[in-house]
């Protein structure tokens, strides 16, 4: 384990919080905007040494910091990153300035409070990815709900209150069961909340079953997996652009991260047991999300359902238990964060001009807003997985991994890629090409600030699409270790079977 | 053990409070009508003096007055809790009483007397003392509930509370008498020894235990003995409601645990299933019925019922962790609930009653500070980190899991999700609806001070609960 001299991770995590507190003292909206932008950029700068200083040759957690927090119960403030969490941390810090920029004019009431909510979100999201203590993880995980609830509910669209409460309650129910499961792990794992310590143990099979069930609910709601996805379209549609970007780019990643960080290494047998179920749900999600996306007339809803479909690839990749699958799933998470975030940004850009999200209200944007149209086309092509763009790499790896281990699922999932081409290209055709829709009016093309939000994402799309090597380097050792943990723990014990579980349940209820 | 004057030292804080209350009534005669605030500050001063006394006695463990009165860290912890609750209540009351034109000196006297009653309760070494303390507390509360003499709701609350409260006290006393008939003593420690030696199968014992559950269940507002709560909470003056919902509840839970763990500890297999049933029913009814309330005081009444259900988990689990989590829970609950009621009190000004949830509409626009404080308390009551409410629930559920009652923890967390719905509704109307008119808040230095203390405490304990956890750990009830 490498010890960092400076508390780098804490700095990254709490810089946005400090910014939010500093914003309390501000009066003017502009000052709040600049402060938020400055804070998110500073956080980004602070996170860069993590990338350069990261030792790619070890699976151990790095940049570890550990202090006593609640000694009586062996709870620590412990943070650290490995290859898996590092990428998600960087994704978060890279996207946050963009989130601030995209709400520069779009948010015009209660600007200070909005920027504070965004900064608090950033702290909570980063905290989730770096926490190495389960209680710390849980505190960040739940604390995130408060600013997100406000972002959707205060600054959202007409039906925002319903969407906000639905988002909150869905996630809360899952999370609360996670809390009980976490305490159960604490009791069974020798009274420790340390995530690395809890990973290195093997738990009784039936115990794993119950804990997995609770974990599954919490993470499946967040991903979201079919059939727990119904909060997502509502939340996306009603949230302001910045809220949609945060939701799509980072929040949904927490489910996948949870599966990779907790379910696989801690509960390998239960993971193996649930694999068929999760793979089936993933594939259903891929196809169902794609079909729903085909039918949408609202741009944001279309992208929301495409998220359900894309995130299906993530869970598929995770649960095929191959190196390619899991690396692909991780890349797919990053890519989905970039591409879908960018698509929501694009919708926000035209929405600011026309105040409509209906596909029917658009057409011929290629003539009136050529730069914007180019961007939208690039991100749509990326979303459907065109070779040379980022999503291709992730989806390809996932499907490769799936073909090696579970060909049947891979075949069905491949249909999702085709459907993605259909709904994306069709959307592009209706929005960008054809005759200019008179409802468009004449709107100015993108200005410099707006370009600053999308251009970095375009670069990321092509960089990952053409040369994903650096990302895979970071992932490789950690993912290999994860596979070892999963098989090492699982192989040593007798495999858990459904009949065993059924016998247990029967005896519990009938005796 | 003989009587000696030195034993009076052990009850010095109680003596200070009682004399202070009497002195306050005398001062009331000479203080002009528009300066009754001074009496409030005088009462806070008395509480601080008593608190200092208890602080000095914190490390003393003694049974005095023939085992009638027990001084131990467990009792001292709860005394600190009731001092805090009493002082915060007084700070929250002054402006409210002025606005309601019921600013009378007796009010502060009753706060002090009921505090003295609670102190006797938590220190009781004998069932008779439990009863004495309980009555001193209850009689003061009956009067305080009816303090808005000109309003029928308040009178109704008082009368209802008096009649039902007397019933429950009588039932409790009956239970105590049966217990005395079986064991020949009312001393808690002696009862403990007796039942440890003779695990009786006397049916009278079950009856008596049932009566004790009824008596204490009434005081802590557990289902099915909760019927009085919504009406009394709604009708009483708001600061009195705030006080009733935290301090007497905490003190009653303190004796509840002491009696059941110390005196009836040997019979745990018999009373545990009863309490589990009561706890589950309390959590379900409190949380579900709270959803449909439109009056915030009624909503908080049902929420306090639900919280009693959670706290019961602490008694059910028992042992070190159970006791600790109960103590932690009651302290944090006192802080956050007093804070929430504090914001409700702020809204009572001029023609505004401020008791409907809809009265909070758009508060965030007009007064962002008050709104954010209420937001913190609502999320804390719902148990969302990083507020203290999460810490409180966390250890209760940990206790349940540790004791092998995972299903109880699951029921508890699922009902927490239900509770999030009605707490969030308050946040929703404050933040997501447009205000209809102007807010004119009844702010004053005293109310602001109380709100600042509770807000900071709720946030601080949410982020760094270690000091309070250590304090509870040091004060766990020692069962021989």
PDB file of C-alpha atoms in Angstrom, chain A residues 177-444:
ATOM      1  CA  UNK A 177     -31.930  -2.350   3.124  1.00  0.00           C
ATOM      2  CA  UNK A 178     -28.302  -1.822   2.219  1.00  0.00           C
ATOM      3  CA  UNK A 179     -27.893  -0.344   5.687  1.00  0.00           C
ATOM      4  CA  UNK A 180     -29.216  -3.470   7.387  1.00  0.00           C
ATOM      5  CA  UNK A 181     -27.080  -5.687   5.163  1.00  0.00           C
ATOM      6  CA  UNK A 182     -24.079  -3.581   6.000  1.00  0.00           C
ATOM      7  CA  UNK A 183     -24.667  -3.971   9.724  1.00  0.00           C
ATOM      8  CA  UNK A 184     -25.123  -7.701   9.232  1.00  0.00           C
ATOM      9  CA  UNK A 185     -21.761  -7.829   7.466  1.00  0.00           C
ATOM     10  CA  UNK A 186     -20.246  -5.904  10.344  1.00  0.00           C
ATOM     11  CA  UNK A 187     -21.535  -8.432  12.834  1.00  0.00           C
ATOM     12  CA  UNK A 188     -20.554 -11.438  10.721  1.00  0.00           C
ATOM     13  CA  UNK A 189     -17.224 -10.030   9.586  1.00  0.00           C
ATOM     14  CA  UNK A 190     -15.674  -9.581  12.992  1.00  0.00           C
ATOM     15  CA  UNK A 191     -16.992  -6.143  13.935  1.00  0.00           C
ATOM     16  CA  UNK A 192     -15.292  -4.085  11.306  1.00  0.00           C
ATOM     17  CA  UNK A 193     -16.670  -1.714   8.715  1.00  0.00           C
ATOM     18  CA  UNK A 194     -13.429  -1.591   6.768  1.00  0.00           C
ATOM     19  CA  UNK A 195     -14.206  -2.473   3.162  1.00  0.00           C
ATOM     20  CA  UNK A 196     -10.844  -4.147   2.429  1.00  0.00           C
ATOM     21  CA  UNK A 197     -11.168  -6.225   5.610  1.00  0.00           C
ATOM     22  CA  UNK A 198     -14.704  -7.259   4.793  1.00  0.00           C
ATOM     23  CA  UNK A 199     -13.576  -8.329   1.319  1.00  0.00           C
ATOM     24  CA  UNK A 200     -10.989 -10.730   2.575  1.00  0.00           C
ATOM     25  CA  UNK A 201     -13.424 -13.044   4.331  1.00  0.00           C
ATOM     26  CA  UNK A 202     -15.789 -15.765   3.375  1.00  0.00           C
ATOM     27  CA  UNK A 203     -19.311 -15.773   4.705  1.00  0.00           C
ATOM     28  CA  UNK A 204     -21.793 -18.602   5.087  1.00  0.00           C
ATOM     29  CA  UNK A 205     -23.686 -19.262   1.888  1.00  0.00           C
ATOM     30  CA  UNK A 206     -27.182 -18.542   3.146  1.00  0.00           C
ATOM     31  CA  UNK A 207     -25.980 -15.376   4.810  1.00  0.00           C
ATOM     32  CA  UNK A 208     -24.514 -14.287   1.472  1.00  0.00           C
ATOM     33  CA  UNK A 209     -27.859 -14.898  -0.145  1.00  0.00           C
ATOM     34  CA  UNK A 210     -29.703 -12.443   2.098  1.00  0.00           C
ATOM     35  CA  UNK A 211     -27.007  -9.809   2.016  1.00  0.00           C
ATOM     36  CA  UNK A 212     -26.829 -10.053  -1.743  1.00  0.00           C
ATOM     37  CA  UNK A 213     -30.566  -9.589  -1.994  1.00  0.00           C
ATOM     38  CA  UNK A 214     -30.346  -6.315  -0.060  1.00  0.00           C
ATOM     39  CA  UNK A 215     -27.310  -5.129  -2.009  1.00  0.00           C
ATOM     40  CA  UNK A 216     -28.979  -6.057  -5.239  1.00  0.00           C
ATOM     41  CA  UNK A 217     -32.041  -3.945  -4.488  1.00  0.00           C
ATOM     42  CA  UNK A 218     -29.968  -0.918  -3.542  1.00  0.00           C
ATOM     43  CA  UNK A 219     -27.683  -1.094  -6.548  1.00  0.00           C
ATOM     44  CA  UNK A 220     -30.269  -2.236  -9.086  1.00  0.00           C
ATOM     45  CA  UNK A 221     -32.405   0.817  -8.292  1.00  0.00           C
ATOM     46  CA  UNK A 222     -29.420   3.080  -8.825  1.00  0.00           C
ATOM     47  CA  UNK A 223     -28.202   1.500 -12.096  1.00  0.00           C
ATOM     48  CA  UNK A 224     -31.222   1.293 -12.848  1.00  0.00           C
ATOM     49  CA  UNK A 225     -31.934  -2.258 -13.896  1.00  0.00           C
ATOM     50  CA  UNK A 226     -35.209  -3.331 -15.402  1.00  0.00           C
ATOM     51  CA  UNK A 227     -37.749  -3.467 -13.632  1.00  0.00           C
ATOM     52  CA  UNK A 228     -36.475  -0.909 -11.098  1.00  0.00           C
ATOM     53  CA  UNK A 229     -35.945   1.777 -13.702  1.00  0.00           C
ATOM     54  CA  UNK A 230     -39.264   3.596 -13.644  1.00  0.00           C
ATOM     55  CA  UNK A 231     -37.988   6.504 -11.589  1.00  0.00           C
ATOM     56  CA  UNK A 232     -35.350   7.310 -14.185  1.00  0.00           C
ATOM     57  CA  UNK A 233     -37.407   8.682 -17.093  1.00  0.00           C
ATOM     58  CA  UNK A 234     -39.401  10.862 -14.703  1.00  0.00           C
ATOM     59  CA  UNK A 235     -36.342  12.177 -12.943  1.00  0.00           C
ATOM     60  CA  UNK A 236     -34.479  12.848 -16.189  1.00  0.00           C
ATOM     61  CA  UNK A 237     -37.345  14.598 -17.882  1.00  0.00           C
ATOM     62  CA  UNK A 238     -38.143  16.878 -14.970  1.00  0.00           C
ATOM     63  CA  UNK A 239     -34.597  17.616 -13.826  1.00  0.00           C
ATOM     64  CA  UNK A 240     -32.836  20.722 -15.147  1.00  0.00           C
ATOM     65  CA  UNK A 241     -30.056  19.996 -17.642  1.00  0.00           C
ATOM     66  CA  UNK A 242     -27.408  20.011 -14.952  1.00  0.00           C
ATOM     67  CA  UNK A 243     -29.454  17.540 -12.900  1.00  0.00           C
ATOM     68  CA  UNK A 244     -29.855  15.201 -15.863  1.00  0.00           C
ATOM     69  CA  UNK A 245     -26.146  15.326 -16.564  1.00  0.00           C
ATOM     70  CA  UNK A 246     -25.254  14.541 -12.953  1.00  0.00           C
ATOM     71  CA  UNK A 247     -27.823  11.760 -12.850  1.00  0.00           C
ATOM     72  CA  UNK A 248     -26.782  10.146 -16.102  1.00  0.00           C
ATOM     73  CA  UNK A 249     -23.074  10.671 -15.849  1.00  0.00           C
ATOM     74  CA  UNK A 250     -22.285   9.908 -12.251  1.00  0.00           C
ATOM     75  CA  UNK A 251     -25.268   8.817 -10.196  1.00  0.00           C
ATOM     76  CA  UNK A 252     -26.105   5.807 -12.326  1.00  0.00           C
ATOM     77  CA  UNK A 253     -22.487   4.674 -12.055  1.00  0.00           C
ATOM     78  CA  UNK A 254     -22.883   4.123  -8.347  1.00  0.00           C
ATOM     79  CA  UNK A 255     -25.013   1.046  -8.897  1.00  0.00           C
ATOM     80  CA  UNK A 256     -22.413  -0.536 -11.154  1.00  0.00           C
ATOM     81  CA  UNK A 257     -19.663   0.516  -8.793  1.00  0.00           C
ATOM     82  CA  UNK A 258     -21.553  -1.074  -5.907  1.00  0.00           C
ATOM     83  CA  UNK A 259     -21.857  -4.378  -7.733  1.00  0.00           C
ATOM     84  CA  UNK A 260     -18.163  -4.389  -8.588  1.00  0.00           C
ATOM     85  CA  UNK A 261     -16.903  -3.147  -5.235  1.00  0.00           C
ATOM     86  CA  UNK A 262     -19.151  -5.083  -2.867  1.00  0.00           C
ATOM     87  CA  UNK A 263     -21.147  -7.880  -4.417  1.00  0.00           C
ATOM     88  CA  UNK A 264     -18.443  -9.626  -6.389  1.00  0.00           C
ATOM     89  CA  UNK A 265     -15.566  -9.705  -3.911  1.00  0.00           C
ATOM     90  CA  UNK A 266     -17.600 -10.004  -0.702  1.00  0.00           C
ATOM     91  CA  UNK A 267     -20.384 -12.303  -1.847  1.00  0.00           C
ATOM     92  CA  UNK A 268     -18.913 -14.402  -4.648  1.00  0.00           C
ATOM     93  CA  UNK A 269     -21.147 -17.416  -4.146  1.00  0.00           C
ATOM     94  CA  UNK A 270     -24.329 -15.437  -3.995  1.00  0.00           C
ATOM     95  CA  UNK A 271     -23.155 -13.500  -7.036  1.00  0.00           C
ATOM     96  CA  UNK A 272     -22.699 -16.740  -8.899  1.00  0.00           C
ATOM     97  CA  UNK A 273     -26.110 -17.892  -7.773  1.00  0.00           C
ATOM     98  CA  UNK A 274     -27.823 -14.728  -8.943  1.00  0.00           C
ATOM     99  CA  UNK A 275     -25.910 -14.508 -12.197  1.00  0.00           C
ATOM    100  CA  UNK A 276     -28.595 -16.015 -14.459  1.00  0.00           C
ATOM    101  CA  UNK A 277     -31.212 -13.689 -12.998  1.00  0.00           C
ATOM    102  CA  UNK A 278     -29.068 -10.597 -13.366  1.00  0.00           C
ATOM    103  CA  UNK A 279     -27.923 -11.490 -16.860  1.00  0.00           C
ATOM    104  CA  UNK A 280     -31.521 -12.041 -17.886  1.00  0.00           C
ATOM    105  CA  UNK A 281     -32.589  -8.719 -16.393  1.00  0.00           C
ATOM    106  CA  UNK A 282     -29.665  -7.006 -18.093  1.00  0.00           C
ATOM    107  CA  UNK A 283     -30.559  -8.369 -21.485  1.00  0.00           C
ATOM    108  CA  UNK A 284     -34.227  -7.568 -20.975  1.00  0.00           C
ATOM    109  CA  UNK A 285     -33.161  -4.059 -19.934  1.00  0.00           C
ATOM    110  CA  UNK A 286     -31.024  -3.662 -23.057  1.00  0.00           C
ATOM    111  CA  UNK A 287     -33.825  -4.647 -25.404  1.00  0.00           C
ATOM    112  CA  UNK A 288     -36.662  -3.058 -23.443  1.00  0.00           C
ATOM    113  CA  UNK A 289     -34.809   0.250 -23.016  1.00  0.00           C
ATOM    114  CA  UNK A 290     -34.047   0.321 -26.723  1.00  0.00           C
ATOM    115  CA  UNK A 291     -37.648  -0.408 -27.694  1.00  0.00           C
ATOM    116  CA  UNK A 292     -38.952   2.237 -25.339  1.00  0.00           C
ATOM    117  CA  UNK A 293     -36.446   4.707 -26.743  1.00  0.00           C
ATOM    118  CA  UNK A 294     -37.800   4.021 -30.231  1.00  0.00           C
ATOM    119  CA  UNK A 295     -41.258   5.061 -29.172  1.00  0.00           C
ATOM    120  CA  UNK A 296     -40.422   8.343 -27.433  1.00  0.00           C
ATOM    121  CA  UNK A 297     -41.408  11.710 -28.779  1.00  0.00           C
ATOM    122  CA  UNK A 298     -39.601  13.621 -26.026  1.00  0.00           C
ATOM    123  CA  UNK A 299     -35.847  13.988 -26.513  1.00  0.00           C
ATOM    124  CA  UNK A 300     -34.973  13.632 -22.846  1.00  0.00           C
ATOM    125  CA  UNK A 301     -37.151  10.563 -22.442  1.00  0.00           C
ATOM    126  CA  UNK A 302     -35.506   8.996 -25.462  1.00  0.00           C
ATOM    127  CA  UNK A 303     -32.063   9.495 -23.963  1.00  0.00           C
ATOM    128  CA  UNK A 304     -33.310   8.315 -20.561  1.00  0.00           C
ATOM    129  CA  UNK A 305     -34.505   5.022 -22.014  1.00  0.00           C
ATOM    130  CA  UNK A 306     -31.313   4.672 -24.010  1.00  0.00           C
ATOM    131  CA  UNK A 307     -29.574   4.934 -20.620  1.00  0.00           C
ATOM    132  CA  UNK A 308     -31.535   1.959 -19.357  1.00  0.00           C
ATOM    133  CA  UNK A 309     -30.379   0.060 -22.421  1.00  0.00           C
ATOM    134  CA  UNK A 310     -26.743   1.111 -22.108  1.00  0.00           C
ATOM    135  CA  UNK A 311     -26.584   0.389 -18.427  1.00  0.00           C
ATOM    136  CA  UNK A 312     -27.822  -3.098 -19.204  1.00  0.00           C
ATOM    137  CA  UNK A 313     -24.484  -3.643 -20.911  1.00  0.00           C
ATOM    138  CA  UNK A 314     -22.743  -2.618 -17.708  1.00  0.00           C
ATOM    139  CA  UNK A 315     -24.479  -5.209 -15.548  1.00  0.00           C
ATOM    140  CA  UNK A 316     -24.108  -7.787 -18.310  1.00  0.00           C
ATOM    141  CA  UNK A 317     -20.373  -7.167 -18.434  1.00  0.00           C
ATOM    142  CA  UNK A 318     -19.972  -7.328 -14.680  1.00  0.00           C
ATOM    143  CA  UNK A 319     -21.795 -10.594 -14.245  1.00  0.00           C
ATOM    144  CA  UNK A 320     -20.097 -12.599 -16.971  1.00  0.00           C
ATOM    145  CA  UNK A 321     -17.048 -12.674 -14.666  1.00  0.00           C
ATOM    146  CA  UNK A 322     -14.430 -12.322 -17.358  1.00  0.00           C
ATOM    147  CA  UNK A 323     -11.645  -9.751 -17.510  1.00  0.00           C
ATOM    148  CA  UNK A 324     -12.966  -8.383 -20.786  1.00  0.00           C
ATOM    149  CA  UNK A 325     -16.495  -8.214 -19.432  1.00  0.00           C
ATOM    150  CA  UNK A 326     -15.622  -6.286 -16.309  1.00  0.00           C
ATOM    151  CA  UNK A 327     -13.154  -3.976 -18.015  1.00  0.00           C
ATOM    152  CA  UNK A 328     -15.732  -3.416 -20.698  1.00  0.00           C
ATOM    153  CA  UNK A 329     -18.350  -2.683 -18.070  1.00  0.00           C
ATOM    154  CA  UNK A 330     -16.071  -0.135 -16.429  1.00  0.00           C
ATOM    155  CA  UNK A 331     -15.332   1.512 -19.762  1.00  0.00           C
ATOM    156  CA  UNK A 332     -18.993   1.418 -20.643  1.00  0.00           C
ATOM    157  CA  UNK A 333     -19.736   3.280 -17.397  1.00  0.00           C
ATOM    158  CA  UNK A 334     -17.195   5.961 -18.214  1.00  0.00           C
ATOM    159  CA  UNK A 335     -18.385   6.186 -21.800  1.00  0.00           C
ATOM    160  CA  UNK A 336     -22.000   6.332 -20.845  1.00  0.00           C
ATOM    161  CA  UNK A 337     -21.074   9.136 -18.468  1.00  0.00           C
ATOM    162  CA  UNK A 338     -19.422  11.070 -21.254  1.00  0.00           C
ATOM    163  CA  UNK A 339     -21.803  10.357 -24.109  1.00  0.00           C
ATOM    164  CA  UNK A 340     -25.138  10.412 -22.370  1.00  0.00           C
ATOM    165  CA  UNK A 341     -24.067  13.400 -20.301  1.00  0.00           C
ATOM    166  CA  UNK A 342     -23.171  15.113 -23.559  1.00  0.00           C
ATOM    167  CA  UNK A 343     -26.499  14.208 -25.141  1.00  0.00           C
ATOM    168  CA  UNK A 344     -28.369  15.699 -22.195  1.00  0.00           C
ATOM    169  CA  UNK A 345     -26.195  18.789 -22.551  1.00  0.00           C
ATOM    170  CA  UNK A 346     -27.176  19.042 -26.211  1.00  0.00           C
ATOM    171  CA  UNK A 347     -30.857  18.749 -25.367  1.00  0.00           C
ATOM    172  CA  UNK A 348     -30.343  21.439 -22.761  1.00  0.00           C
ATOM    173  CA  UNK A 349     -28.661  23.685 -25.326  1.00  0.00           C
ATOM    174  CA  UNK A 350     -31.579  23.622 -27.738  1.00  0.00           C
ATOM    175  CA  UNK A 351     -34.116  23.644 -24.948  1.00  0.00           C
ATOM    176  CA  UNK A 352     -32.667  26.921 -23.686  1.00  0.00           C
ATOM    177  CA  UNK A 353     -33.433  28.375 -27.120  1.00  0.00           C
ATOM    178  CA  UNK A 354     -36.761  26.838 -28.051  1.00  0.00           C
ATOM    179  CA  UNK A 355     -38.177  25.679 -24.709  1.00  0.00           C
ATOM    180  CA  UNK A 356     -39.320  22.461 -26.274  1.00  0.00           C
ATOM    181  CA  UNK A 357     -38.094  18.930 -25.910  1.00  0.00           C
ATOM    182  CA  UNK A 358     -40.495  17.452 -28.472  1.00  0.00           C
ATOM    183  CA  UNK A 359     -38.736  15.850 -31.424  1.00  0.00           C
ATOM    184  CA  UNK A 360     -41.618  16.997 -33.639  1.00  0.00           C
ATOM    185  CA  UNK A 361     -40.791  20.638 -32.887  1.00  0.00           C
ATOM    186  CA  UNK A 362     -37.383  20.313 -34.474  1.00  0.00           C
ATOM    187  CA  UNK A 363     -35.980  19.610 -37.910  1.00  0.00           C
ATOM    188  CA  UNK A 364     -33.279  20.938 -40.177  1.00  0.00           C
ATOM    189  CA  UNK A 365     -31.045  22.134 -37.382  1.00  0.00           C
ATOM    190  CA  UNK A 366     -28.094  21.315 -39.638  1.00  0.00           C
ATOM    191  CA  UNK A 367     -28.975  24.425 -41.614  1.00  0.00           C
ATOM    192  CA  UNK A 368     -29.731  26.814 -38.775  1.00  0.00           C
ATOM    193  CA  UNK A 369     -27.246  25.644 -36.157  1.00  0.00           C
ATOM    194  CA  UNK A 370     -24.474  23.780 -37.959  1.00  0.00           C
ATOM    195  CA  UNK A 371     -22.004  23.588 -35.079  1.00  0.00           C
ATOM    196  CA  UNK A 372     -24.640  22.290 -32.712  1.00  0.00           C
ATOM    197  CA  UNK A 373     -25.821  19.799 -35.308  1.00  0.00           C
ATOM    198  CA  UNK A 374     -22.282  18.471 -35.715  1.00  0.00           C
ATOM    199  CA  UNK A 375     -21.961  17.963 -31.989  1.00  0.00           C
ATOM    200  CA  UNK A 376     -25.286  16.198 -31.719  1.00  0.00           C
ATOM    201  CA  UNK A 377     -24.378  13.895 -34.588  1.00  0.00           C
ATOM    202  CA  UNK A 378     -21.022  13.047 -33.029  1.00  0.00           C
ATOM    203  CA  UNK A 379     -22.558  12.178 -29.664  1.00  0.00           C
ATOM    204  CA  UNK A 380     -25.374  10.214 -31.255  1.00  0.00           C
ATOM    205  CA  UNK A 381     -22.897   8.173 -33.271  1.00  0.00           C
ATOM    206  CA  UNK A 382     -20.905   7.636 -30.121  1.00  0.00           C
ATOM    207  CA  UNK A 383     -24.043   6.538 -28.315  1.00  0.00           C
ATOM    208  CA  UNK A 384     -24.848   3.922 -30.921  1.00  0.00           C
ATOM    209  CA  UNK A 385     -21.321   2.570 -30.670  1.00  0.00           C
ATOM    210  CA  UNK A 386     -19.732   3.549 -33.965  1.00  0.00           C
ATOM    211  CA  UNK A 387     -16.159   2.235 -34.193  1.00  0.00           C
ATOM    212  CA  UNK A 388     -13.719   5.039 -33.515  1.00  0.00           C
ATOM    213  CA  UNK A 389     -15.898   6.454 -30.768  1.00  0.00           C
ATOM    214  CA  UNK A 390     -15.693   5.617 -27.098  1.00  0.00           C
ATOM    215  CA  UNK A 391     -18.825   3.497 -26.733  1.00  0.00           C
ATOM    216  CA  UNK A 392     -17.628   1.061 -29.332  1.00  0.00           C
ATOM    217  CA  UNK A 393     -14.688   0.039 -27.163  1.00  0.00           C
ATOM    218  CA  UNK A 394     -16.818  -0.551 -24.078  1.00  0.00           C
ATOM    219  CA  UNK A 395     -19.646  -2.386 -25.773  1.00  0.00           C
ATOM    220  CA  UNK A 396     -17.250  -4.432 -27.829  1.00  0.00           C
ATOM    221  CA  UNK A 397     -15.358  -5.576 -24.730  1.00  0.00           C
ATOM    222  CA  UNK A 398     -18.574  -6.390 -22.892  1.00  0.00           C
ATOM    223  CA  UNK A 399     -19.881  -8.411 -25.802  1.00  0.00           C
ATOM    224  CA  UNK A 400     -16.526 -10.114 -26.230  1.00  0.00           C
ATOM    225  CA  UNK A 401     -16.496 -11.090 -22.587  1.00  0.00           C
ATOM    226  CA  UNK A 402     -20.060 -12.258 -22.828  1.00  0.00           C
ATOM    227  CA  UNK A 403     -19.393 -14.336 -25.958  1.00  0.00           C
ATOM    228  CA  UNK A 404     -16.569 -16.102 -24.150  1.00  0.00           C
ATOM    229  CA  UNK A 405     -18.616 -16.987 -21.090  1.00  0.00           C
ATOM    230  CA  UNK A 406     -22.283 -16.728 -21.998  1.00  0.00           C
ATOM    231  CA  UNK A 407     -22.805 -16.683 -25.756  1.00  0.00           C
ATOM    232  CA  UNK A 408     -26.590 -16.885 -25.644  1.00  0.00           C
ATOM    233  CA  UNK A 409     -26.906 -13.652 -23.697  1.00  0.00           C
ATOM    234  CA  UNK A 410     -24.344 -12.007 -25.937  1.00  0.00           C
ATOM    235  CA  UNK A 411     -26.362 -12.778 -29.039  1.00  0.00           C
ATOM    236  CA  UNK A 412     -29.500 -11.186 -27.632  1.00  0.00           C
ATOM    237  CA  UNK A 413     -27.566  -8.223 -26.271  1.00  0.00           C
ATOM    238  CA  UNK A 414     -26.075  -7.571 -29.688  1.00  0.00           C
ATOM    239  CA  UNK A 415     -29.585  -6.832 -30.905  1.00  0.00           C
ATOM    240  CA  UNK A 416     -29.493  -3.876 -28.529  1.00  0.00           C
ATOM    241  CA  UNK A 417     -26.611  -2.397 -30.470  1.00  0.00           C
ATOM    242  CA  UNK A 418     -28.620  -2.588 -33.680  1.00  0.00           C
ATOM    243  CA  UNK A 419     -31.670  -1.055 -32.047  1.00  0.00           C
ATOM    244  CA  UNK A 420     -29.473   1.718 -30.672  1.00  0.00           C
ATOM    245  CA  UNK A 421     -28.468   2.565 -34.219  1.00  0.00           C
ATOM    246  CA  UNK A 422     -32.128   2.671 -35.214  1.00  0.00           C
ATOM    247  CA  UNK A 423     -33.418   4.973 -32.496  1.00  0.00           C
ATOM    248  CA  UNK A 424     -30.402   7.244 -32.488  1.00  0.00           C
ATOM    249  CA  UNK A 425     -30.152   7.705 -36.242  1.00  0.00           C
ATOM    250  CA  UNK A 426     -33.885   8.183 -36.515  1.00  0.00           C
ATOM    251  CA  UNK A 427     -33.755  10.854 -33.837  1.00  0.00           C
ATOM    252  CA  UNK A 428     -30.837  12.566 -35.572  1.00  0.00           C
ATOM    253  CA  UNK A 429     -32.651  12.447 -38.872  1.00  0.00           C
ATOM    254  CA  UNK A 430     -35.758  14.079 -37.453  1.00  0.00           C
ATOM    255  CA  UNK A 431     -33.943  16.717 -35.433  1.00  0.00           C
ATOM    256  CA  UNK A 432     -30.907  17.634 -37.507  1.00  0.00           C
ATOM    257  CA  UNK A 433     -31.746  16.904 -41.114  1.00  0.00           C
ATOM    258  CA  UNK A 434     -34.697  17.492 -43.380  1.00  0.00           C
ATOM    259  CA  UNK A 435     -36.537  20.731 -43.894  1.00  0.00           C
ATOM    260  CA  UNK A 436     -36.080  23.420 -41.290  1.00  0.00           C
ATOM    261  CA  UNK A 437     -39.053  23.284 -38.956  1.00  0.00           C
ATOM    262  CA  UNK A 438     -40.720  26.702 -38.736  1.00  0.00           C
ATOM    263  CA  UNK A 439     -41.154  26.138 -35.020  1.00  0.00           C
ATOM    264  CA  UNK A 440     -37.382  26.216 -34.658  1.00  0.00           C
ATOM    265  CA  UNK A 441     -37.301  29.876 -35.435  1.00  0.00           C
ATOM    266  CA  UNK A 442     -33.891  31.326 -36.044  1.00  0.00           C
ATOM    267  CA  UNK A 443     -31.690  30.709 -33.103  1.00  0.00           C
ATOM    268  CA  UNK A 444     -28.045  31.594 -32.690  1.00  0.00           C
TER     269      UNK A 444
END
